[in-house]
PDB file of C-alpha atoms in Angstrom:
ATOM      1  CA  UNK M  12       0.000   0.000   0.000  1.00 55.00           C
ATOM      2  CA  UNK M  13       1.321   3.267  -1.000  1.00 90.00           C
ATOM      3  CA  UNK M  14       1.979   5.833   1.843  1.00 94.00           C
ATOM      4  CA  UNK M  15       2.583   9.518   3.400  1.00 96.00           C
ATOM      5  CA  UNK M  16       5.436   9.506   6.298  1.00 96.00           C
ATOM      6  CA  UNK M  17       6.476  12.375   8.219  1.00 95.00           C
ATOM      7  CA  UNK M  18       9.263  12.506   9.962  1.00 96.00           C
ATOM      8  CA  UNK M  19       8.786  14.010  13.253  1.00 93.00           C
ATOM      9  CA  UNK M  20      11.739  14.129  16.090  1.00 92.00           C
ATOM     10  CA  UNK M  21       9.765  12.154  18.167  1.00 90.00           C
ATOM     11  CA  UNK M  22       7.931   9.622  16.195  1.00 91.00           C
ATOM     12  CA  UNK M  23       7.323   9.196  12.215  1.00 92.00           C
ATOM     13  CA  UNK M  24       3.407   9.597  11.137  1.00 90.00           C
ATOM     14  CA  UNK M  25       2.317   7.017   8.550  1.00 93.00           C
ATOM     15  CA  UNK M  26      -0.487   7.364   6.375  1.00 92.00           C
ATOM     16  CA  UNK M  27      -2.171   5.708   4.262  1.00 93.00           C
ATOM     17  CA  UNK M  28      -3.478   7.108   0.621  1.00 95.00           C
ATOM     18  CA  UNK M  29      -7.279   6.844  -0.194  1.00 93.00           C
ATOM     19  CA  UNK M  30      -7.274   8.800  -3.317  1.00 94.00           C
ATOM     20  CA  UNK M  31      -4.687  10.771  -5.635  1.00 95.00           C
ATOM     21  CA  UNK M  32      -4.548  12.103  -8.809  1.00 94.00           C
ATOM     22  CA  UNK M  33      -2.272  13.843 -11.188  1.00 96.00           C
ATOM     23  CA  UNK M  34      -2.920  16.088 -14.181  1.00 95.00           C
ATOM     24  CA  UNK M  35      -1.226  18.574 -16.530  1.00 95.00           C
ATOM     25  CA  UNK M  36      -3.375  21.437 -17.897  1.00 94.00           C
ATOM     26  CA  UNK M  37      -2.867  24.322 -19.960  1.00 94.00           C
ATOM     27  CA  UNK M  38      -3.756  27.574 -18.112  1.00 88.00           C
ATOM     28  CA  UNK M  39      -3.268  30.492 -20.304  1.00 83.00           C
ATOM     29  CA  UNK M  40       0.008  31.159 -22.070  1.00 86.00           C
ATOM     30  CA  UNK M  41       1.471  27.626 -19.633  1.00 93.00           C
ATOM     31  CA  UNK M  42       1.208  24.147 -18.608  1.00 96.00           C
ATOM     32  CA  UNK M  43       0.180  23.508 -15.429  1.00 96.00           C
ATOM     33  CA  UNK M  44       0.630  20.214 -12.735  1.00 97.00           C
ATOM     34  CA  UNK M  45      -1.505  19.551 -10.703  1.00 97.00           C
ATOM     35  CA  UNK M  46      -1.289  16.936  -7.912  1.00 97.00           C
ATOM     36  CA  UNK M  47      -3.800  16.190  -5.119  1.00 96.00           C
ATOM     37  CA  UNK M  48      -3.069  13.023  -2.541  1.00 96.00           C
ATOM     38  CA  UNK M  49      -5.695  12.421   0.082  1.00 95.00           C
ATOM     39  CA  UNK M  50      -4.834  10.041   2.999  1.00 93.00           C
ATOM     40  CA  UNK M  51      -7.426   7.583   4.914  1.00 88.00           C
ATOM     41  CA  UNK M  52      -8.536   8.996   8.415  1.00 83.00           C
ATOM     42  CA  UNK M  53      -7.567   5.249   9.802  1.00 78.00           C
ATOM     43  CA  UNK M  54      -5.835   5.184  12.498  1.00 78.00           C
ATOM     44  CA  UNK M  55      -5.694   1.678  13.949  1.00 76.00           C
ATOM     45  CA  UNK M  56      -2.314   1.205  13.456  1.00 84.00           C
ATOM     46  CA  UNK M  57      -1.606   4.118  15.787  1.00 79.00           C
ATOM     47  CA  UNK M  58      -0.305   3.957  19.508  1.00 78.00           C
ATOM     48  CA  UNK M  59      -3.265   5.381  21.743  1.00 76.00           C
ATOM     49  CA  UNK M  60      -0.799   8.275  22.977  1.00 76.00           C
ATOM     50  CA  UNK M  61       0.807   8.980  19.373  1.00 79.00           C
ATOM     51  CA  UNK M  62       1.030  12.420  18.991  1.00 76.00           C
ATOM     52  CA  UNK M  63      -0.396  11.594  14.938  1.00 79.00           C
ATOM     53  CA  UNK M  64      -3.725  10.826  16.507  1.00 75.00           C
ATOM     54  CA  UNK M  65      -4.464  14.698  16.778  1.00 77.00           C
ATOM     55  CA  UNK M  66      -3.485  14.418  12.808  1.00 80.00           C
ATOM     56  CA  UNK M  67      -5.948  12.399  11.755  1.00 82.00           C
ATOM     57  CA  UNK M  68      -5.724  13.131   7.841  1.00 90.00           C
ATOM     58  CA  UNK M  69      -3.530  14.882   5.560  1.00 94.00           C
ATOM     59  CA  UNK M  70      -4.237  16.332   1.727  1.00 95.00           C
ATOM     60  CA  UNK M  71      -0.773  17.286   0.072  1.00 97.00           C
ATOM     61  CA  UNK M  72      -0.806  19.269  -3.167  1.00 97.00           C
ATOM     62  CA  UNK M  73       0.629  21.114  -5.865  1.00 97.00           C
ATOM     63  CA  UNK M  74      -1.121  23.182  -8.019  1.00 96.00           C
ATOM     64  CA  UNK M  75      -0.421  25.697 -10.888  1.00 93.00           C
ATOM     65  CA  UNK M  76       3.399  24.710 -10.712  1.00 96.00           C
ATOM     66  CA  UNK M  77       4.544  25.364 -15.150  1.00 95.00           C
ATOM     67  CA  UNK M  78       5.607  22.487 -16.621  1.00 96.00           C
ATOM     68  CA  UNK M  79       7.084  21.870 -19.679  1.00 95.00           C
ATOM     69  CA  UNK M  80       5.229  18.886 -20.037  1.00 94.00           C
ATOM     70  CA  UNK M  81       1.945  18.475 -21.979  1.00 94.00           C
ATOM     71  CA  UNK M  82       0.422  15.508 -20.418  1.00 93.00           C
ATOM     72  CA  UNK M  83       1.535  13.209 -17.615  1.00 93.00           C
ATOM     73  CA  UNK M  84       2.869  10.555 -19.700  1.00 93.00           C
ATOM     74  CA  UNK M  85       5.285  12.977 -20.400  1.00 95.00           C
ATOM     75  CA  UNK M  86       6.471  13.033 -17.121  1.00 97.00           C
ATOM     76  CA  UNK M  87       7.730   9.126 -16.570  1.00 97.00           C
ATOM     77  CA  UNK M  88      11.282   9.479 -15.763  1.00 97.00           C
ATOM     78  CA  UNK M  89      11.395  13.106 -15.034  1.00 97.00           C
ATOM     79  CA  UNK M  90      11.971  14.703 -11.904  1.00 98.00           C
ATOM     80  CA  UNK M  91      10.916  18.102 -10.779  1.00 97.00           C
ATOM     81  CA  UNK M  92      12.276  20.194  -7.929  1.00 98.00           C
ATOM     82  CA  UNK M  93       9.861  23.137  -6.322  1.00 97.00           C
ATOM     83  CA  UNK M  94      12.027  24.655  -3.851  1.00 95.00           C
ATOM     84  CA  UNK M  95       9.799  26.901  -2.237  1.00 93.00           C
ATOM     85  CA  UNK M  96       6.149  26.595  -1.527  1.00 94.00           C
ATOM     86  CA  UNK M  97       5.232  30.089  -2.817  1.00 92.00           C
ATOM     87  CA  UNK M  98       6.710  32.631  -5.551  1.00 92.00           C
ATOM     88  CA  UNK M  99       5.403  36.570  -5.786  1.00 92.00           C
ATOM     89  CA  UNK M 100       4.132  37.609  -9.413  1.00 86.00           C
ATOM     90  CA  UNK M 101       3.240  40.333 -10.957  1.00 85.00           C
ATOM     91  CA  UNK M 102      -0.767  39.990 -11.836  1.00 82.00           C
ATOM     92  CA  UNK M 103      -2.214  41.657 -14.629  1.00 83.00           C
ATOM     93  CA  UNK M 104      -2.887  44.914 -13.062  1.00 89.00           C
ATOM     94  CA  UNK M 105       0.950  45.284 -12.382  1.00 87.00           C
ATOM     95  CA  UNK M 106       0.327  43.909  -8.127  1.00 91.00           C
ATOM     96  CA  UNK M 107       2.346  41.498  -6.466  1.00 92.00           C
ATOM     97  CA  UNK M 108       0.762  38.212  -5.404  1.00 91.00           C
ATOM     98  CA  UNK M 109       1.814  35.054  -4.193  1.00 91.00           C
ATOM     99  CA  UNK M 110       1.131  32.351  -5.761  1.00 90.00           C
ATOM    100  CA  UNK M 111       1.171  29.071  -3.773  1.00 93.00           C
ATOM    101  CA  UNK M 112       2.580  25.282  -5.485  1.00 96.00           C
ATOM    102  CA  UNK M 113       2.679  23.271  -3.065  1.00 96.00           C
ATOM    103  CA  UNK M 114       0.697  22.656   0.407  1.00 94.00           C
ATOM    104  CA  UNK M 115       0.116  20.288   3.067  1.00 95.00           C
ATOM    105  CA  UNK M 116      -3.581  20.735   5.108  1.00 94.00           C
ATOM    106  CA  UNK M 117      -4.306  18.929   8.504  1.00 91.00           C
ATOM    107  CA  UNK M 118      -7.697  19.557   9.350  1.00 82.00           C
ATOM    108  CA  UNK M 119      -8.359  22.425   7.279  1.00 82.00           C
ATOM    109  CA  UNK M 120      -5.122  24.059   8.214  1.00 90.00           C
ATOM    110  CA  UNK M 121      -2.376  24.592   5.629  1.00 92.00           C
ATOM    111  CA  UNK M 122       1.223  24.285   5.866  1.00 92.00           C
ATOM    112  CA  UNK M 123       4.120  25.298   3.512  1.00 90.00           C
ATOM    113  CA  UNK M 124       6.254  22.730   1.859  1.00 94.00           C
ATOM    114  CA  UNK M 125       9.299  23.501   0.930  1.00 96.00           C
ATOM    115  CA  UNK M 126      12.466  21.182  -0.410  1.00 97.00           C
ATOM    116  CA  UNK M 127      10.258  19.528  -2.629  1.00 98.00           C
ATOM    117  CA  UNK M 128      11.954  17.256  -4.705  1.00 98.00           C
ATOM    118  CA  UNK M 129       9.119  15.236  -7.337  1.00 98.00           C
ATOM    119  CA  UNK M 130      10.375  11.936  -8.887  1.00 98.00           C
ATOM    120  CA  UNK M 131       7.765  10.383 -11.650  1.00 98.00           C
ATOM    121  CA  UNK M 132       8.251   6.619 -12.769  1.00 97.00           C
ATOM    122  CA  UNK M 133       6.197   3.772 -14.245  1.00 96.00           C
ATOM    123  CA  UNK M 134       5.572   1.124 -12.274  1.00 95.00           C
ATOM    124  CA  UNK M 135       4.823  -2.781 -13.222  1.00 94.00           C
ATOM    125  CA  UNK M 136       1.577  -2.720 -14.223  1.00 93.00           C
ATOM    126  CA  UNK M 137       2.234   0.484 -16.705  1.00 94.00           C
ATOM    127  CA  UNK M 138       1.001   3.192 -13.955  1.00 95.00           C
ATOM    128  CA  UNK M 139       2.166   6.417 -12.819  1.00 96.00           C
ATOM    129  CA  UNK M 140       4.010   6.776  -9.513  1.00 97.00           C
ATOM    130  CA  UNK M 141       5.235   9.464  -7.520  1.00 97.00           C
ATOM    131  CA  UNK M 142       7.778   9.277  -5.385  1.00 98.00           C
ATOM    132  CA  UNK M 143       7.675  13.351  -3.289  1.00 98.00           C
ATOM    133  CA  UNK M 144      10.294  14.364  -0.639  1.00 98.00           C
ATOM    134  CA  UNK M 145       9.941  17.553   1.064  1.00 98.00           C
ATOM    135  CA  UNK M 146      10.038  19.408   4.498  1.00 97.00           C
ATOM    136  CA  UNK M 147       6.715  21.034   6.150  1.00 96.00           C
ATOM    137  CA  UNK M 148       6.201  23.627   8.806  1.00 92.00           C
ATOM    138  CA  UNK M 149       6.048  21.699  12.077  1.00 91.00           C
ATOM    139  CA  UNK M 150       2.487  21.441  12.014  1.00 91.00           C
ATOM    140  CA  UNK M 151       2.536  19.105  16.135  1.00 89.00           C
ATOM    141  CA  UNK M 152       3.712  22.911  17.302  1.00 85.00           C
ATOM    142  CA  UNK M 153       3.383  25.629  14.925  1.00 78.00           C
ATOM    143  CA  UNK M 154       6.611  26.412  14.816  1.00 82.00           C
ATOM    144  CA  UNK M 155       9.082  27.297  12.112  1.00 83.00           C
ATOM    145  CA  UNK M 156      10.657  24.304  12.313  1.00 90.00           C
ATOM    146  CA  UNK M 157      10.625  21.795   9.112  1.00 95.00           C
ATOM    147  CA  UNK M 158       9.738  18.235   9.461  1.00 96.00           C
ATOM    148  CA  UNK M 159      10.616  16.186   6.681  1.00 98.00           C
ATOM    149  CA  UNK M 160       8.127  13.924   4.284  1.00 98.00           C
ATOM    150  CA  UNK M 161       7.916  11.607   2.164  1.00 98.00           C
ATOM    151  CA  UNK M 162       5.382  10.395  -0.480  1.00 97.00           C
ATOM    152  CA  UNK M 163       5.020   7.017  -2.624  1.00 97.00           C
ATOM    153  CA  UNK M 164       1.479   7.107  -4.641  1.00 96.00           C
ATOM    154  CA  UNK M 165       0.667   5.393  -7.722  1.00 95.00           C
ATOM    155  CA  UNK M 166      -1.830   7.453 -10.102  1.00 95.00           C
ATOM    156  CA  UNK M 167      -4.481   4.183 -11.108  1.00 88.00           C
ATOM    157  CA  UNK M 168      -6.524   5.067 -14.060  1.00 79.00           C
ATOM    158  CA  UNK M 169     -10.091   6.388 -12.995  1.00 69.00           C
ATOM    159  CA  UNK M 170     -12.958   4.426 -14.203  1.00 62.00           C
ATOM    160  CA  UNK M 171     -16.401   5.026 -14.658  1.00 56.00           C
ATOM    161  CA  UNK M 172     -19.025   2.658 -13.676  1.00 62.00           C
ATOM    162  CA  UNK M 173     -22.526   3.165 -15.779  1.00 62.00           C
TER     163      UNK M 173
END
C-alpha cells in the first residue's frame, strides 16, 4: 500500500493514501501540474498516545506549478524540484501576489512545503508513480521548524461505472 510519512523528532506519522490524482493542464500562455493526494482517516495502526492521533488526515498538493510537459505521460522518468512553496508575481494589473505550489492541510489548516523534490516513474503494471520528498512547517507545534516527508502514490486510471 502506498503511503505519506512524516518525519517528526519524536515519532514518524504514517499514512495511508485513499485517493490521488495527477494532471497537466494548460492555463493560459502555460502548462500547469496539478497533484492532489488524500490520505485515509484510519488510524488503527496508531499507539493510543501517538502524537499523529491529533493528525488524523492529511491532503498534500501542488497546483499551478509550469511544466514543460503536456500531459503526464510525459512526465515518466522526469523529476521536478519546487524549492519553495510560494513565488510573488506580478498579476495583470501590475500587483504582487503570491502564488502558492505546493501545500500540506491537517484539518483544514495549511502548511508550507518547501524542499520539494518530485520523482515520476512507471511502475509494473504500466502506472504512474510518484515518489515526493519535502520538508513542512512543524504542524505538532506551529513552529518554524521543518519536518521532513515523504510520499510514494501510484496514479491508477479512474474508471467510470454506468
Amino acid at each position: 500500500m502506498k503511503t505519506i510519512k512524516f518525519f517528526h523528532p519524536e515519532e514518524t506519522f504514517t499514512y495511508y493514501i485513499e485517493k490521488c490524482f495527477c494532471k497537466v493542464v494548460y492555463s493560459g500562455k502555460e502548462h500547469q501540474l496539478l497533484i492532489e493526494i488524500h490520505s485515509t482517516d484510519e488510524l488503527d495502526h496508531v499507539e493510543a498516545d501517538s502524537l499523529q492521533n491529533d493528525f488524523a488526515q492529511v491532503i498534500l498538493s501542488v497546483d499551478d506549478f509550469p511544466v514543460p510537459f503536456s500531459s503526464p505521460s510525459e512526465l515518466v522518468g522526469k523529476s521536478i524540484e519546487i524549492p519553495l512553496c510560494y513565488v510573488e508575481q506580478e498579476d495583470e494589473d501590475g500587483d504582487m501576489e503570491e502564488v502558492f505550489y505546493t501545500n500540506v492541510s491537517f484539518m483544514d489548516e495549511d502548511f508550507e512545503a518547501d524542499s520539494n523534490h518530485l520523482s515520476f516513474f512507471k511502475d509494473a503494471s504500466g502506472n504512474l508513480c510518484l515518489k515526493w520528498k519535502g520538508e513542512v512547517q512543524d504542524f505538532t507545534e506551529g513552529s518554524d521548524d521543518s519536518i521532513p516527508f515523504e510520499v510514494e502514490c501510484a496514479f491508477l486510471p479512474v474508471s467510470f461505472e454506468v
